[in-house]
Short mmCIF file of C-alpha atoms and ligand atoms in Angstrom, two decimals:
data_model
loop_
_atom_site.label_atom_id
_atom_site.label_comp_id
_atom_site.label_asym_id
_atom_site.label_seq_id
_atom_site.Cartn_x
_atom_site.Cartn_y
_atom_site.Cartn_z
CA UNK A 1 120.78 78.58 83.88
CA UNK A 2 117.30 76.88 83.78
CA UNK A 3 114.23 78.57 85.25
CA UNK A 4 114.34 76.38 88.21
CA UNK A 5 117.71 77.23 89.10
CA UNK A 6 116.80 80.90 88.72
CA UNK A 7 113.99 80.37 91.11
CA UNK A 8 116.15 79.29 93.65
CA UNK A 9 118.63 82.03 93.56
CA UNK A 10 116.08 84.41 93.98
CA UNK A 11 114.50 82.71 96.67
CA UNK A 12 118.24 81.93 98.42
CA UNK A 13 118.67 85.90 98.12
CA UNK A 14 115.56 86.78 99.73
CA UNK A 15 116.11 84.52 102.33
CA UNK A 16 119.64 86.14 102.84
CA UNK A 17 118.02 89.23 102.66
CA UNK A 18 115.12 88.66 105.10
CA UNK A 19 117.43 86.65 107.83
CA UNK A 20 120.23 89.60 107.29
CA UNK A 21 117.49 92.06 108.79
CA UNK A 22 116.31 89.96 111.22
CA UNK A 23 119.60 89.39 112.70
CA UNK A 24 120.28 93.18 112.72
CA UNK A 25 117.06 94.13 114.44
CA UNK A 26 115.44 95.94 111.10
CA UNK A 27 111.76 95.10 109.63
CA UNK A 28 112.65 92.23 106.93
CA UNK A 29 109.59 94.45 105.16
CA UNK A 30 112.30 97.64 104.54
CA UNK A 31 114.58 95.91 102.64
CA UNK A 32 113.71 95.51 99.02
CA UNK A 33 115.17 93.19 96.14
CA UNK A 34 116.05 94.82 93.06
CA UNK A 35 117.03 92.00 90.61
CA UNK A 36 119.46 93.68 88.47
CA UNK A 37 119.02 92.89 84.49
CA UNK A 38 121.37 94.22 82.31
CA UNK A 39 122.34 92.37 79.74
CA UNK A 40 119.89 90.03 80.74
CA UNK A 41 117.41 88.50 77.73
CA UNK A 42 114.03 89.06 78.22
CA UNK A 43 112.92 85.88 78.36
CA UNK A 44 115.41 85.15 81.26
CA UNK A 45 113.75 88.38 83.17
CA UNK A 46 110.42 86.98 82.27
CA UNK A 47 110.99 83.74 84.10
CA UNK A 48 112.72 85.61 87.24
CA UNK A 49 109.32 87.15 87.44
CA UNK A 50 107.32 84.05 87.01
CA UNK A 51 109.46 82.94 89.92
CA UNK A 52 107.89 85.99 91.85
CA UNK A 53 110.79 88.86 91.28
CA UNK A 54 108.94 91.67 91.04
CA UNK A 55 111.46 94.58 90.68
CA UNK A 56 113.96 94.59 88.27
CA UNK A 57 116.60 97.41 87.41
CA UNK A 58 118.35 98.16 83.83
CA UNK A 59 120.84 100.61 82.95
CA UNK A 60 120.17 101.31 79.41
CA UNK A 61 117.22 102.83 78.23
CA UNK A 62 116.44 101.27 74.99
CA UNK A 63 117.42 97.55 76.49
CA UNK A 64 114.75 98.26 79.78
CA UNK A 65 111.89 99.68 77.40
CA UNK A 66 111.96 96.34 75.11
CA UNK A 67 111.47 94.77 78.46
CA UNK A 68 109.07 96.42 79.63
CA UNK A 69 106.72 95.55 77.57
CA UNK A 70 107.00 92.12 77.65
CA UNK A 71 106.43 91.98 81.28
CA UNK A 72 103.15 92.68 83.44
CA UNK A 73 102.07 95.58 84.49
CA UNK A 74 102.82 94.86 87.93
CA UNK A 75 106.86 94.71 87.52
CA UNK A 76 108.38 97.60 89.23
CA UNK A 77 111.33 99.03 86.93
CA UNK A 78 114.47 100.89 88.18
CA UNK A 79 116.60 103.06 86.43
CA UNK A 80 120.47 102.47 88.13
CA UNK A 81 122.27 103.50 85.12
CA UNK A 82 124.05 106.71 84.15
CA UNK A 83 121.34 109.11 82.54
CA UNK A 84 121.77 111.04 79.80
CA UNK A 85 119.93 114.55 79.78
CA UNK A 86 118.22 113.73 76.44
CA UNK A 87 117.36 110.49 77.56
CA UNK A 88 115.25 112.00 80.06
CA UNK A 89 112.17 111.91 77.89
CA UNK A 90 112.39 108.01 77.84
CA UNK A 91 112.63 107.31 82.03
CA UNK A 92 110.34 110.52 83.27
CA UNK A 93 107.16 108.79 84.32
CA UNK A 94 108.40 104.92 82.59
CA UNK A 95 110.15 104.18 85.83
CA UNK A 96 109.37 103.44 89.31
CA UNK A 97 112.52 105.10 90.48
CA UNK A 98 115.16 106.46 88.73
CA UNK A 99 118.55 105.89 91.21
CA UNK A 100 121.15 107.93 89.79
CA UNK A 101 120.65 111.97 89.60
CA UNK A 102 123.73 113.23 90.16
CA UNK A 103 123.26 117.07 88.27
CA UNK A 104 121.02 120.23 88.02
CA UNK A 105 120.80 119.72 85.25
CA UNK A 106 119.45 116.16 84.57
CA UNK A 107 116.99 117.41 87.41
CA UNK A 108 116.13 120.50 84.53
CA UNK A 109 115.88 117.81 82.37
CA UNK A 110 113.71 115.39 83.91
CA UNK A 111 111.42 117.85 85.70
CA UNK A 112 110.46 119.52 81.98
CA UNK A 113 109.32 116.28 80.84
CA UNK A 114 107.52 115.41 83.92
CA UNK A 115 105.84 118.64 83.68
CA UNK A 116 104.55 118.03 80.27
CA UNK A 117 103.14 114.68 81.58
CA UNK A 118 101.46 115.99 84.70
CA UNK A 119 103.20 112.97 86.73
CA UNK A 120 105.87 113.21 89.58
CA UNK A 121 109.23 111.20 88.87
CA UNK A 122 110.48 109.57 91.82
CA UNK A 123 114.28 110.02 92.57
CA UNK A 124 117.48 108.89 94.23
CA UNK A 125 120.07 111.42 94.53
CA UNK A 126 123.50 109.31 93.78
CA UNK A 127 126.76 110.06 95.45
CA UNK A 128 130.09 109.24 95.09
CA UNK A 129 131.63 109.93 97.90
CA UNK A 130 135.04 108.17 97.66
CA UNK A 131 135.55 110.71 94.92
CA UNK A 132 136.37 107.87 92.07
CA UNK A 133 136.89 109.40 88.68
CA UNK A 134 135.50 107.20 86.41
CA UNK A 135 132.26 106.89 88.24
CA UNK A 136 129.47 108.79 88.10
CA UNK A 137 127.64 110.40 91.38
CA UNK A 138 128.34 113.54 92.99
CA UNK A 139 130.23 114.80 95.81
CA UNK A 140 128.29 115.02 99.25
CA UNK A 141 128.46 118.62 99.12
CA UNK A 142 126.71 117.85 95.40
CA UNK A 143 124.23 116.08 97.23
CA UNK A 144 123.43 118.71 99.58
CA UNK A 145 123.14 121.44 96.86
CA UNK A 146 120.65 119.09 94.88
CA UNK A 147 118.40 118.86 98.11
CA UNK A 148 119.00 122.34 98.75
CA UNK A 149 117.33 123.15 95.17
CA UNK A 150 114.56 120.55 95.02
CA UNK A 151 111.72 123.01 95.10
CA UNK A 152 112.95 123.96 91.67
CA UNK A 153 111.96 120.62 90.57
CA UNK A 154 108.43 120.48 91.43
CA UNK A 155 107.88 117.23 89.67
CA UNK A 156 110.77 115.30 91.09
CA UNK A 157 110.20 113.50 94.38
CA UNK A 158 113.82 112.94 96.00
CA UNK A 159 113.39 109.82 98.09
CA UNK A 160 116.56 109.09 99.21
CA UNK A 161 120.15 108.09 98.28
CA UNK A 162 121.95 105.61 95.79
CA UNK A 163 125.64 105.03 96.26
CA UNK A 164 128.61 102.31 94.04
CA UNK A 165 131.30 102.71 95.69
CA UNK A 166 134.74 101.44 94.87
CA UNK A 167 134.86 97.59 94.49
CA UNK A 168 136.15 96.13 97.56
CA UNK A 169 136.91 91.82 97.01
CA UNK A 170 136.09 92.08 100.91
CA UNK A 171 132.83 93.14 101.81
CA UNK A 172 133.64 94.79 105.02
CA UNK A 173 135.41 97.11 103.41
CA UNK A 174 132.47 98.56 101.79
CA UNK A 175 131.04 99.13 105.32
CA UNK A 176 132.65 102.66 105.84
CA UNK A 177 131.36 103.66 102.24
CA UNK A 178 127.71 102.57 102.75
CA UNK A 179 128.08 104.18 106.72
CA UNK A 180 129.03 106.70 105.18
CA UNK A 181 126.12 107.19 102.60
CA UNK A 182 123.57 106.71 105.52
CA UNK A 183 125.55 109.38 107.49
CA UNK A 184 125.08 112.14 104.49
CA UNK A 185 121.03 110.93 104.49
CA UNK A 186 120.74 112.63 107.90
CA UNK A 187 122.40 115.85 107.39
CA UNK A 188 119.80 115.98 104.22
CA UNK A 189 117.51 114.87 106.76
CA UNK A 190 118.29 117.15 109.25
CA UNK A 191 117.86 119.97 106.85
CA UNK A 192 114.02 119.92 107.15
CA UNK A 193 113.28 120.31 103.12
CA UNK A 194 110.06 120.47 102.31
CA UNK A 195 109.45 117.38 99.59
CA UNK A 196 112.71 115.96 100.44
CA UNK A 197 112.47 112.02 101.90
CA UNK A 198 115.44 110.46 103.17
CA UNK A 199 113.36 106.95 103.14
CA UNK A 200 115.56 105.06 101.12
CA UNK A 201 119.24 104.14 100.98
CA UNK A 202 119.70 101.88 97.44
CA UNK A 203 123.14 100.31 98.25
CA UNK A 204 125.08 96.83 97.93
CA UNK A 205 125.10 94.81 95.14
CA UNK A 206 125.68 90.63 94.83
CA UNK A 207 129.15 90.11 96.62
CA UNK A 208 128.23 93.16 99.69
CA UNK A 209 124.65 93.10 100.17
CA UNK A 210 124.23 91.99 103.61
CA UNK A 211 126.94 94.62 105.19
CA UNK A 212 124.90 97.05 103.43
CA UNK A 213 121.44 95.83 104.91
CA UNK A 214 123.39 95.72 108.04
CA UNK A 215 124.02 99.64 107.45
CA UNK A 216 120.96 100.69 106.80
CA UNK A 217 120.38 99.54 102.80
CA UNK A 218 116.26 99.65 101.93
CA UNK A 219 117.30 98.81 98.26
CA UNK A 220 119.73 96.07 97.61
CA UNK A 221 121.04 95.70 93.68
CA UNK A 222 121.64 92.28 92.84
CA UNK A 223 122.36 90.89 89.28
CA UNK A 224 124.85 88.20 89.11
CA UNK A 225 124.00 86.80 92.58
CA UNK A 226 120.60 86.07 91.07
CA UNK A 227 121.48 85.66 87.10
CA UNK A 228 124.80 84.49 86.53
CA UNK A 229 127.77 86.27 85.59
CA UNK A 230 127.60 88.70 82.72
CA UNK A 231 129.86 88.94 79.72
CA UNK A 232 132.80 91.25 80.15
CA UNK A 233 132.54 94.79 80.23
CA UNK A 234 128.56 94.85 80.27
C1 PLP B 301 125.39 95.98 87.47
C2 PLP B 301 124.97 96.80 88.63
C3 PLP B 301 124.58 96.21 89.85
C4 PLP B 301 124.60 94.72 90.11
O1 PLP B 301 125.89 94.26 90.27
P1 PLP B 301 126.15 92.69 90.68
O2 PLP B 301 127.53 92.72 91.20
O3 PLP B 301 125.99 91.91 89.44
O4 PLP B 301 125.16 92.35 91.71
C5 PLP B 301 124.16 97.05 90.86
N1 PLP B 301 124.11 98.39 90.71
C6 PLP B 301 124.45 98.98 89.56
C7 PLP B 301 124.37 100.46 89.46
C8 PLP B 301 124.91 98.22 88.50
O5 PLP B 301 125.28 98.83 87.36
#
């Protein structure tokens, strides 16, 4: 794909993104792109940003910190992959947001390392609520318990909640999944924690974005919408 193709997509998702709100009634402003980069060479990730993508998520460490430093200062990373507890070191305070703490004791993990640093990780408390096996994310009641224990984790900011649910070919079949993720935000919500945000919902990727702006999304994941298809299994 040249640069100028790339371009385009990103500016055809935006625009999908933007009119999607609109249409719904919801501030185009509250919905943000993340461009999603695995597998993605950097020089690929270098031109979506020259092309004015400014947030980009990776699932594997070592792949998003060779990035990183090929990109301005002003890129805003995500972490959407599955952590590893002694991989904490690497995202604590390297990330923008990390999307996917599903555990106590990633949270123990990530919160010692914070500490060290004297900085506050922002986080997205990842649920998998159609109860899929071979995914990772934790059970509403999970979720609640995680919330519940945030003060423990002094360093962690919880700022919401990250869902990937099952694969539906039809969009609208996602729609009780991400209703269902907004639903669980207010009964954190309504819980009253002290530290705890409910301000963001990262849900819907390239073929189910829009339903999930239309449900509430503030953080849309989109990688082969914007890059092209990626080789099998990554
Ligand atoms: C790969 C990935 C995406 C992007 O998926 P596309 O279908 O390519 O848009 C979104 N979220 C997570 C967690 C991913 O791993």
């Amino acid at each position: 794909m040249s640069p100028a193709e790339t371009a385009a997509r990103i500016r055809e998702v935006e625009a999908a993104v933007r009119e999607t709100a609109l249409r719904c009634g919801r501030d185009p402003g509250t919905v943000r792109l993340v461009g999603v980069t695995k597998t993605v060479p950097a020089e690929r990730v270098r031109e979506a940003y020259d092309a004015g993508l400014r947030r980009f998520g990776e699932n594997y460490v070592q792949e998003a910190l060779g990035k990183m430093d090929l990109l301005p200062p002003d890129a805003e990373w995500h972490f959407i992959g599955h952590l590893q507890s002694n991989k904490a070191k690497f995202v604590a305070g390297a990330f923008a947001l990390l999307h996917t703490l599903d555990r106590p004791s990633l949270a123990d993990a990530l919160e010692k390392v914070a500490a060290a640093r004297g900085v506050t990780q922002p986080v997205l408390l990842q649920a998998n609520l159609a109860g899929e096996e071979t995914k990772e994310g934790t059970t509403a009641e999970g979720v609640l318990t995680l919330a519940r224990r945030a003060a423990e984790w002094p360093h962690l900011a919880v700022r919401g909640l990250m869902a990937l649910p099952p694969y539906e070919e039809d969009a609208e079949r996602s729609r009780p999944h991400f209703r269902a993720l907004r639903e669980l935000a207010g009964r954190v919500r309504s819980l009253g924690l002290p530290g705890v945000e409910m301000a963001e919902l990262s849900m819907g990727m390239s073929h189910d974005y829009t339903v999930a702006i239309e449900e509430g999304a503030t953080l849309v994941r989109v990688g082969t919408a914007l890059f092209g298809a990626r080789a099998a299994g990554a």
